[in-house]
Amino acid sequence: MRNVVPVLTVVATLIALWYAGAVALNAPWAYDKAARAEVTLTFPELVADTWSQEKPKLPAPHQVATEIWNTTGAMIASGRPFSKRSLIYHSWITFSSTALGFLLGTALGTLLAIGIVYNRTMDMSVMPWVIASQTIPILAIAPMIIVVLNAVGISGLLPKAMISMYLSFFPVVVGMVKGLRSPSQMQLDQMRTWNASRSQTFWKLRLPSSMPYFFTSLKIAMAASLVGAIVGELPTGAVAGLGARLLAGSYYGQTIQIWSALIMAATLAAVLVGLIGLIQRITLRRMGMAA
Amino acid sequence: MQDAQATSTASPVIAARDLSLTFQTNDGPVHALKDVTLDVQKGDFVSFIGPSGCGKTTFLRCMADLEHPTGGSISVNGMTPAEARQRRAYGYVFQAAGLYPWRTIGGNIRLPLEIMGYSKSDQNARIARVLELVDLAGFEKKFPWQLSGGMQQRASIARALAFDADILLMDEPFGALDEIVRDHLNEQLLHLWDRTNKTICFVTHSIPEAVYLSTKIVVMSPRPGRIADVIESTLPRERPLDIRDTPEFLEIAHRVRDGLRSGHSYEG
Ligand SMILES: Nc1ncnc2c1ncn2[C@@H]1O[C@H](COP(=O)(O)OP(=O)(O)OP(=O)(O)O)[C@@H](O)[C@H]1O
Ligand SMILES: [Mg+2]
């Protein structure tokens, strides 16, 4: 509860700044209109206009909130939560490729990390490629993945999930390599005195030791997956998903639509990362490792 | 004198012959052990004492197959250390307790038992027995961070006692404990040794501890690490704590101190 006051103060400040910014950025257009209609604006009239334009440079918070409500809550109220105009529908599309890409990325990242920790050749050969893979801009590679997979007859969810996977396996590899190597020399010696097999050492020592690293990686991977899913929606012709809403919004100058999609994406990211944080807390507490 | 012993008894549990180990470091070779010859008989309680860096830990690690000698030979139970390790011939107590933070005390003791494939009911019986032995009954469900340092060290000793190894290698297990707890654990360790007839190799920096516990005290000297003296204890097997005030005890302690001193002058 002690955190509530400072958090609310920051939020209120941000919203105030946002409103002020809306006035500043949208004022030229308001003056333009006034000049054409040959009227002069009083300051209250100016403010009222900048906060209610149809295609403002920066929509005011309540405009975005109204748009989000109209495309979510109102849709549910009218019994059409999954209509094509609903942000719930688009969020769901983006979420499903995020989730699939995240799972694939986590699996790939974990497997690579195990390979790197247990195999000298992989240790020396794989890591440079893993790092190189992340230096290629995702915007350059995303259309190629979509086109290539389309050519072999794979379309829909999987190509987008592949892009999410491409972004999300990286933090998992890096975190898990560090985590699996975190047991001390003494702990490894101890296992040796008991003549533990490699798999016993893995399951009973290396894997549990890596859990704090694992969850930290998962949080980054989840955020990266969401970025991947949105980027993956752009070259598909902007049919569905939050990425598609962003693209369609920018075609037609629908800034309010862009901002609502952005805020939906941010909310989705916060919920997903928060969910991992919750699982992390429960798991580590049950393991007696709560920090 | 050492050689006479070696030939007089049939099969020592641990037999080192001209054992040498040189670490190659960036600052040149470090002779951690040089030409160490020693026999440990079944049921012996052998203490290793000597200044820091004289190779006590290294010697113990050679017995445990955690370090590979660069010269000479060493056998454990008549086998190579590697074979002995694979047959789980010894329990090793490290200087730090090294309990897994995500396992309870009971879970930590269960760990080697799981690895060695003991049945579930056998595991439970053994955990209860060794916890009793180290005075930790009732702490099975606690996590290591809920215990004091001394209790954690006792738990780690319990873990090394839980499986059937007749050799116990202990590297300064009581180094970090206060005098009173240490006395108590020393007494318990002696009882345990007496009852189980285990062979124990024990590294310590404390002369009274070495004399109180051991049937044989190995005094080592550094650079290169070698054995300066081997002192056979004349104390009886049954040792109450106040035996430490007897002239016999003080006489042995005196010999150990002399051994340590001559080790130092050897260095200079
Ligand atoms: N892994 C290693 N690499 C290089 N040198 C080592 C290594 N382990 C030990 N040494 C060196 O070998 C010598 C003996 O070390 P050891 O740990 O056996 O001493 P010790 O008698 O156990 O000392 P202490 O009483 O401080 O524990 C030291 O000079 C040490 O620096
Ligand atoms: Mg040591």
XYZ file of C-alpha atoms and ligand atoms in Angstrom:
591
model
C 0.000 0.000 0.000
C 2.936 2.329 0.690
C 3.736 2.181 -3.014
C 0.347 3.428 -4.160
C 0.868 7.146 -3.581
C 4.172 7.494 -5.470
C 2.902 5.294 -8.320
C -0.282 7.343 -8.669
C 1.731 10.567 -8.555
C 3.902 9.414 -11.434
C 0.877 8.260 -13.458
C -0.924 11.563 -12.878
C 2.173 13.504 -13.936
C 2.513 11.455 -17.116
C -1.140 11.978 -18.024
C -0.847 15.717 -17.387
C 2.234 15.860 -19.626
C 0.367 13.849 -22.252
C -2.548 16.306 -22.275
C -0.148 19.247 -22.488
C 1.684 17.558 -25.349
C -1.602 17.005 -27.169
C -2.354 20.708 -26.956
C 1.090 21.669 -28.239
C 1.208 19.173 -31.105
C -2.380 19.561 -32.287
C -2.549 23.358 -31.994
C -1.240 24.116 -35.542
C -4.077 22.098 -37.103
C -6.611 23.800 -34.819
C -5.273 27.254 -35.839
C -5.368 26.190 -39.508
C -9.037 25.250 -39.275
C -9.812 28.466 -37.396
C -7.993 30.552 -40.009
C -9.944 28.919 -42.830
C -13.237 29.488 -40.997
C -12.020 33.042 -40.266
C -12.591 32.892 -36.540
C -10.179 33.443 -33.684
C -9.836 30.839 -30.969
C -9.913 31.639 -27.285
C -7.586 29.486 -25.220
C -10.362 27.211 -23.829
C -11.665 26.712 -27.376
C -8.165 25.844 -28.554
C -7.710 23.272 -25.795
C -11.124 21.740 -26.435
C -10.299 21.430 -30.158
C -6.848 19.885 -29.656
C -8.341 17.227 -27.378
C -11.107 16.169 -29.759
C -9.647 16.099 -33.275
C -10.449 13.133 -35.476
C -6.879 12.534 -36.701
C -4.748 14.313 -34.134
C -0.930 14.167 -34.236
C -1.108 13.078 -30.602
C -4.509 11.838 -29.406
C -5.497 12.809 -25.888
C -5.636 10.066 -23.247
C -9.437 10.051 -23.044
C -9.707 9.631 -26.825
C -7.480 6.560 -26.670
C -9.375 5.262 -23.643
C -12.702 5.683 -25.463
C -11.360 3.893 -28.546
C -10.030 1.025 -26.400
C -13.362 0.773 -24.586
C -15.310 0.787 -27.858
C -13.155 -2.012 -29.258
C -13.051 -4.159 -26.117
C -15.606 -3.694 -23.350
C -18.347 -2.406 -25.625
C -17.758 -5.349 -27.980
C -18.162 -7.797 -25.134
C -21.290 -5.951 -23.988
C -22.775 -6.255 -27.476
C -21.892 -9.973 -27.596
C -19.321 -9.731 -30.395
C -15.970 -9.982 -28.516
C -14.263 -11.710 -31.468
C -15.499 -9.554 -34.300
C -12.789 -8.277 -36.671
C -13.167 -4.758 -35.278
C -12.491 -5.945 -31.752
C -9.077 -5.378 -30.156
C -9.698 -8.514 -28.136
C -9.671 -10.482 -31.370
C -6.484 -8.804 -32.559
C -4.800 -9.212 -29.178
C -5.702 -12.874 -29.219
C -4.119 -13.327 -32.655
C -0.938 -11.616 -31.484
C -0.964 -13.490 -28.188
C -1.234 -16.903 -29.847
C 1.822 -16.375 -32.027
C 3.663 -14.774 -29.096
C 2.917 -17.778 -26.898
C 3.829 -20.363 -29.522
C 7.012 -18.487 -30.434
C 7.885 -18.114 -26.766
C 7.480 -21.842 -26.113
C 9.501 -22.762 -29.206
C 12.171 -20.185 -28.322
C 12.416 -21.388 -24.734
C 12.728 -25.002 -25.855
C 15.322 -24.175 -28.511
C 17.258 -21.894 -26.149
C 17.300 -24.463 -23.346
C 18.416 -27.274 -25.662
C 21.190 -25.137 -27.137
C 22.331 -24.138 -23.641
C 22.489 -27.787 -22.539
C 24.491 -28.594 -25.668
C 26.854 -25.706 -25.062
C 27.422 -26.644 -21.411
C 27.934 -30.359 -22.040
C 29.722 -30.370 -25.378
C 33.043 -28.627 -25.953
C 32.622 -28.484 -29.702
C 29.211 -26.871 -29.373
C 30.584 -24.495 -26.755
C 33.112 -23.166 -29.230
C 31.031 -23.323 -32.409
C 27.443 -22.442 -31.501
C 27.794 -19.360 -29.363
C 29.269 -17.080 -32.088
C 26.374 -18.022 -34.388
C 23.832 -17.368 -31.668
C 25.261 -13.891 -31.167
C 25.559 -13.266 -34.919
C 21.897 -14.204 -35.361
C 20.873 -11.288 -33.167
C 22.922 -8.727 -35.051
C 20.733 -9.123 -38.151
C 17.842 -6.657 -37.936
C 14.630 -8.554 -37.413
C 12.811 -6.267 -39.849
C 15.116 -7.522 -42.599
C 14.705 -11.186 -41.842
C 10.999 -11.280 -40.971
C 9.667 -10.907 -44.561
C 12.117 -13.574 -45.751
C 10.934 -16.063 -43.155
C 7.309 -15.395 -44.069
C 7.971 -15.661 -47.818
C 10.147 -18.768 -47.575
C 7.702 -20.600 -45.314
C 4.789 -19.545 -47.532
C 6.638 -20.994 -50.508
C 6.799 -24.405 -48.824
C 3.132 -24.176 -47.960
C 3.356 -23.066 -44.320
C 1.301 -20.018 -43.493
C -0.787 -18.608 -40.681
C 0.406 -18.915 -37.099
C 3.684 -20.781 -37.540
C 5.681 -18.261 -39.639
C 4.880 -15.497 -37.155
C 5.754 -17.775 -34.240
C 9.091 -18.511 -35.933
C 9.945 -14.827 -35.830
C 9.036 -14.712 -32.150
C 11.185 -17.765 -31.577
C 14.069 -16.139 -33.447
C 14.025 -13.243 -31.012
C 13.216 -15.127 -27.826
C 15.665 -18.042 -27.914
C 18.621 -15.695 -27.488
C 18.051 -14.507 -23.883
C 17.226 -18.099 -22.925
C 20.509 -19.459 -24.345
C 22.586 -16.783 -22.675
C 20.783 -17.044 -19.314
C 20.683 -20.841 -19.216
C 24.351 -21.267 -20.133
C 25.184 -19.050 -17.190
C 22.629 -20.794 -14.965
C 23.731 -24.326 -15.810
C 27.321 -23.288 -15.115
C 26.446 -21.624 -11.812
C 27.130 -24.636 -9.488
C 30.419 -24.154 -7.657
C 33.424 -26.411 -8.174
C 32.802 -27.817 -4.704
C 29.239 -28.808 -5.564
C 30.481 -30.528 -8.708
C 33.262 -32.278 -6.741
C 30.655 -33.404 -4.243
C 28.620 -35.018 -7.025
C 31.820 -36.711 -8.204
C 32.499 -38.204 -4.768
C 29.061 -39.817 -4.932
C 29.889 -41.086 -8.408
C 26.809 -39.356 -9.826
C 26.157 -39.842 -13.528
C 26.042 -36.886 -15.902
C 22.276 -36.975 -16.039
C 21.998 -37.126 -12.237
C 24.307 -34.115 -11.960
C 22.127 -32.338 -14.503
C 18.752 -33.042 -12.917
C 19.776 -32.753 -9.281
C 22.352 -29.962 -9.414
C 22.700 -27.988 -12.638
C 19.027 -27.600 -13.489
C 17.815 -26.526 -10.016
C 20.777 -24.126 -9.730
C 19.805 -22.513 -13.019
C 16.209 -21.713 -12.034
C 16.735 -18.069 -10.971
C 18.577 -17.430 -14.260
C 15.895 -19.318 -16.179
C 13.045 -17.132 -14.990
C 14.941 -13.909 -15.592
C 15.603 -15.073 -19.159
C 11.958 -16.014 -19.619
C 10.816 -12.493 -18.806
C 13.090 -11.008 -21.456
C 12.141 -13.773 -23.886
C 8.443 -13.081 -23.417
C 8.838 -9.392 -24.202
C 11.003 -10.259 -27.219
C 8.387 -12.768 -28.426
C 5.714 -10.104 -28.395
C 7.902 -7.778 -30.455
C 8.539 -10.659 -32.844
C 4.843 -11.435 -33.193
C 3.990 -7.807 -33.964
C 6.833 -7.487 -36.475
C 5.739 -10.795 -38.011
C 2.253 -9.410 -38.642
C 3.487 -6.464 -40.680
C 4.532 -8.237 -43.896
C 1.530 -10.595 -43.960
C -0.629 -7.889 -45.514
C -1.891 -6.605 -42.188
C -4.909 -8.868 -41.887
C -5.137 -9.470 -38.174
C -3.241 -8.861 -34.959
C -2.036 -5.796 -33.090
C 0.761 -5.349 -35.636
C -1.827 -5.268 -38.387
C -3.817 -2.622 -36.489
C -0.647 -0.538 -36.159
C 0.066 -0.809 -39.869
C -3.532 -0.160 -40.961
C -3.698 2.772 -38.579
C -0.582 4.338 -40.063
C -1.851 3.833 -43.669
C -4.960 5.841 -42.959
C -3.512 8.253 -40.407
C -5.717 6.782 -37.686
C -3.529 7.877 -34.801
C -6.129 7.005 -32.200
C -6.207 3.432 -33.518
C -2.392 3.244 -33.472
C -2.223 4.425 -29.898
C -4.881 2.028 -28.690
C -3.091 -0.874 -30.369
C 0.174 0.255 -28.768
C -1.396 0.422 -25.347
C -2.999 -2.979 -25.810
C 0.409 -4.402 -26.759
C 2.027 -2.836 -23.707
C -0.716 -4.186 -21.459
C -0.361 -7.646 -22.981
C 3.408 -7.540 -22.373
C 2.924 -6.392 -18.785
C 0.408 -9.171 -18.087
C 2.563 -11.901 -19.647
C 5.780 -10.795 -17.945
C 3.872 -10.393 -14.671
C 2.551 -13.938 -15.047
C 6.093 -15.280 -15.377
C 7.106 -13.247 -12.342
C 4.284 -14.886 -10.397
C 5.291 -18.400 -11.477
C 8.878 -17.508 -10.589
C 7.930 -16.436 -7.089
C 5.828 -19.525 -6.443
C 8.464 -21.898 -7.844
C 11.426 -20.345 -6.055
C 9.494 -20.169 -2.794
C 8.595 -23.836 -3.049
C 12.252 -24.563 -3.760
C 13.227 -22.616 -0.644
C 15.166 -20.169 -2.811
C 12.921 -17.129 -2.446
C 15.097 -14.067 -2.639
C 60.006 -46.192 10.571
C 57.164 -45.665 8.088
C 58.444 -48.409 5.839
C 58.606 -50.842 8.714
C 54.928 -50.249 9.354
C 54.053 -50.620 5.725
C 55.522 -54.091 5.517
C 54.340 -55.239 8.935
C 50.614 -55.096 8.071
C 48.906 -56.955 5.278
C 46.517 -54.631 3.415
C 46.313 -50.959 4.319
C 43.099 -49.122 3.465
C 45.042 -46.248 1.975
C 48.584 -46.721 0.718
C 50.550 -43.836 -0.793
C 53.998 -44.486 -2.262
C 56.243 -41.550 -3.236
C 53.106 -39.652 -4.112
C 53.809 -36.340 -5.855
C 51.540 -33.703 -7.312
C 52.773 -30.618 -9.106
C 50.319 -27.942 -10.208
C 51.345 -26.065 -13.342
C 50.413 -22.462 -12.672
C 51.126 -19.206 -14.463
C 53.817 -18.478 -11.876
C 55.548 -21.793 -12.577
C 55.117 -25.226 -10.988
C 53.749 -25.577 -7.440
C 54.862 -28.746 -5.661
C 51.751 -29.381 -3.569
C 52.935 -32.897 -2.641
C 56.391 -34.395 -2.956
C 57.330 -38.044 -2.336
C 54.633 -38.678 0.243
C 54.584 -42.227 1.590
C 51.927 -43.218 4.087
C 49.827 -46.225 5.115
C 46.444 -45.946 6.767
C 45.164 -49.157 8.362
C 41.561 -50.215 8.703
C 39.933 -48.496 11.677
C 42.646 -45.831 11.953
C 41.774 -42.266 12.815
C 44.453 -40.246 11.044
C 44.792 -36.484 11.443
C 46.691 -34.318 9.001
C 48.139 -31.157 10.483
C 50.482 -28.555 9.063
C 50.760 -24.934 8.018
C 48.498 -23.515 5.340
C 49.446 -24.602 1.833
C 51.353 -27.745 2.848
C 49.133 -29.970 0.723
C 46.674 -31.471 3.247
C 43.632 -30.804 1.089
C 45.496 -31.916 -1.995
C 46.422 -35.220 -0.338
C 42.812 -35.855 0.685
C 41.629 -34.968 -2.818
C 44.089 -37.479 -4.273
C 42.556 -40.196 -2.096
C 39.119 -39.127 -3.324
C 40.105 -39.137 -7.014
C 39.357 -35.414 -7.235
C 42.984 -34.674 -8.087
C 45.381 -36.717 -10.223
C 48.893 -37.284 -8.853
C 51.761 -36.477 -11.181
C 54.054 -39.075 -9.640
C 54.139 -42.129 -7.377
C 51.110 -44.261 -6.612
C 48.168 -44.343 -4.254
C 45.643 -47.092 -3.593
C 42.370 -47.035 -1.699
C 40.974 -50.360 -0.467
C 43.565 -52.008 -2.707
C 42.095 -50.288 -5.788
C 42.920 -47.121 -7.662
C 41.188 -44.055 -6.198
C 38.979 -43.910 -9.318
C 37.735 -47.472 -8.799
C 37.209 -46.806 -5.100
C 35.213 -43.696 -5.922
C 33.083 -45.580 -8.413
C 32.346 -48.161 -5.690
C 31.450 -45.327 -3.330
C 34.112 -46.421 -0.864
C 34.314 -43.093 0.945
C 32.276 -40.177 2.196
C 33.847 -36.742 1.807
C 33.091 -33.797 4.080
C 34.188 -30.506 2.540
C 35.373 -27.534 4.542
C 32.178 -25.620 3.698
C 28.917 -27.440 4.425
C 27.792 -27.127 0.800
C 24.134 -27.966 1.399
C 21.737 -27.352 -1.483
C 19.612 -24.317 -0.621
C 16.582 -25.724 -2.450
C 16.553 -28.958 -0.483
C 15.555 -29.392 3.141
C 18.044 -30.900 5.586
C 16.367 -34.260 5.064
C 16.393 -33.705 1.299
C 20.092 -32.893 1.384
C 20.910 -36.120 3.201
C 18.633 -37.972 0.788
C 20.570 -36.634 -2.213
C 23.495 -39.110 -2.216
C 21.068 -41.897 -1.290
C 18.913 -41.089 -4.340
C 21.995 -41.006 -6.512
C 23.165 -44.360 -5.195
C 19.737 -45.914 -5.688
C 18.715 -46.788 -2.142
C 15.041 -47.708 -1.783
C 12.659 -45.054 -0.517
C 12.009 -46.741 2.834
C 15.715 -47.377 3.337
C 16.398 -43.699 2.591
C 13.912 -42.594 5.236
C 15.333 -44.943 7.845
C 18.883 -43.793 7.157
C 17.964 -40.112 7.262
C 16.289 -40.557 10.638
C 19.282 -42.508 11.951
C 22.023 -40.070 10.900
C 20.023 -37.026 12.014
C 19.790 -38.674 15.425
C 23.516 -39.313 15.307
C 24.438 -35.647 14.777
C 21.762 -34.330 17.162
C 19.577 -32.843 14.452
C 16.455 -34.973 14.905
C 13.444 -32.750 14.250
C 15.249 -30.540 11.738
C 14.540 -32.778 8.758
C 11.990 -30.406 7.213
C 13.995 -27.203 7.770
C 15.885 -25.472 4.981
C 19.658 -24.925 5.395
C 19.301 -21.149 5.804
C 17.116 -21.779 8.844
C 20.051 -23.481 10.614
C 23.191 -22.068 12.212
C 26.573 -22.656 10.611
C 27.422 -25.398 13.104
C 24.137 -27.179 12.492
C 24.693 -26.997 8.733
C 28.142 -28.535 9.182
C 26.610 -31.335 11.250
C 24.037 -31.898 8.521
C 26.818 -32.184 5.967
C 28.565 -34.766 8.182
C 25.275 -36.644 8.483
C 25.061 -36.651 4.704
C 28.503 -38.264 4.427
C 27.528 -40.870 7.036
C 24.197 -41.820 5.476
C 25.564 -44.306 2.976
C 27.701 -47.360 3.584
C 31.203 -46.082 3.022
C 33.790 -47.384 5.462
C 36.195 -44.512 4.775
C 35.450 -40.963 5.869
C 37.552 -38.123 4.458
C 37.056 -34.856 6.322
C 38.706 -31.568 5.339
C 38.661 -29.178 8.317
C 35.014 -29.970 9.030
C 34.970 -28.045 12.306
C 37.218 -25.167 11.233
C 34.517 -22.517 11.373
C 32.900 -23.589 14.650
C 33.266 -22.227 18.155
C 35.210 -24.089 20.827
C 32.209 -25.550 22.706
C 30.413 -26.871 19.621
C 33.711 -28.188 18.378
C 34.361 -30.143 21.607
C 30.902 -31.606 21.412
C 31.270 -32.646 17.779
C 34.730 -34.079 18.462
C 33.268 -36.265 21.176
C 30.427 -37.390 18.933
C 32.806 -38.104 16.090
C 34.907 -40.319 18.360
C 31.827 -42.238 19.504
C 30.765 -42.706 15.949
C 34.196 -43.889 14.876
C 34.278 -46.290 17.829
C 30.862 -47.733 17.008
C 31.169 -47.983 13.229
C 34.835 -48.915 12.918
C 35.206 -46.555 9.984
C 38.616 -45.416 8.792
C 38.840 -41.650 9.102
C 41.246 -39.159 7.517
C 40.822 -35.785 9.138
C 42.457 -32.455 8.261
C 42.774 -29.897 11.044
C 44.768 -26.867 12.117
C 44.233 -27.507 15.823
C 46.845 -29.490 17.757
C 44.499 -30.435 20.655
C 41.850 -31.580 18.198
C 44.361 -33.730 16.319
C 45.712 -35.307 19.494
C 42.288 -35.851 21.023
C 40.844 -37.600 17.985
C 43.648 -39.509 16.343
C 45.339 -42.860 16.537
C 47.931 -41.415 14.182
C 48.961 -37.816 13.576
C 50.613 -36.877 10.300
C 52.575 -33.631 10.531
C 53.170 -32.018 7.149
C 55.476 -29.219 6.017
C 55.140 -26.917 3.006
C 57.055 -26.076 -0.193
C 57.224 -28.782 -1.282
C 54.384 -30.461 0.630
C 55.797 -33.477 2.446
C 55.375 -35.499 5.616
C 57.581 -34.138 8.421
C 56.612 -36.640 11.113
C 54.124 -39.416 11.853
C 53.150 -39.711 15.503
C 51.383 -42.815 16.800
C 49.062 -41.941 19.642
C 49.431 -43.899 22.877
C 46.072 -42.717 24.202
C 43.395 -45.375 24.826
C 40.460 -45.727 22.424
C 38.049 -44.603 25.117
C 38.674 -40.846 25.495
C 36.664 -38.593 27.776
C 37.107 -34.859 27.082
C 39.217 -34.362 30.232
C 41.876 -36.704 28.876
C 43.217 -33.474 27.398
C 44.642 -32.510 30.786
C 46.634 -35.703 31.296
C 50.453 -35.609 30.985
C 50.286 -38.265 28.279
C 48.073 -36.030 26.131
C 50.310 -32.996 26.685
C 53.351 -35.061 25.826
C 51.893 -36.027 22.435
C 50.737 -32.457 21.790
C 54.295 -31.356 22.529
C 55.687 -33.773 19.966
C 53.229 -32.494 17.352
C 54.240 -28.916 18.056
C 57.916 -29.848 17.711
C 57.132 -31.550 14.421
C 55.391 -28.437 13.136
C 58.333 -26.249 14.214
C 60.939 -28.380 12.523
C 58.752 -28.308 9.415
C 58.932 -24.537 9.465
C 62.697 -24.367 9.984
C 63.055 -26.838 7.099
C 61.330 -24.264 4.962
C 63.702 -21.427 5.963
N 43.975 -26.253 -8.348
C 45.166 -25.750 -7.997
N 45.930 -25.115 -8.908
C 47.142 -24.620 -8.561
N 47.671 -24.706 -7.344
C 46.967 -25.315 -6.390
C 45.667 -25.866 -6.664
N 45.187 -26.417 -5.527
C 46.139 -26.206 -4.587
N 47.215 -25.565 -5.098
C 48.442 -25.204 -4.379
O 48.927 -26.362 -3.776
C 49.431 -26.090 -2.473
C 48.739 -26.973 -1.458
O 47.387 -26.599 -1.374
P 46.377 -27.306 -0.372
O 45.040 -26.734 -0.639
O 46.507 -28.767 -0.477
O 46.902 -26.790 1.036
P 46.321 -27.083 2.486
O 47.381 -27.777 3.249
O 45.005 -27.755 2.405
O 46.165 -25.602 3.042
P 45.043 -25.025 4.038
O 45.449 -25.449 5.407
O 45.176 -23.546 3.861
O 43.728 -25.550 3.587
C 49.204 -24.605 -2.230
O 50.421 -23.944 -2.459
C 48.193 -24.227 -3.258
O 48.413 -22.905 -3.697
Mg 42.955 -27.141 2.833
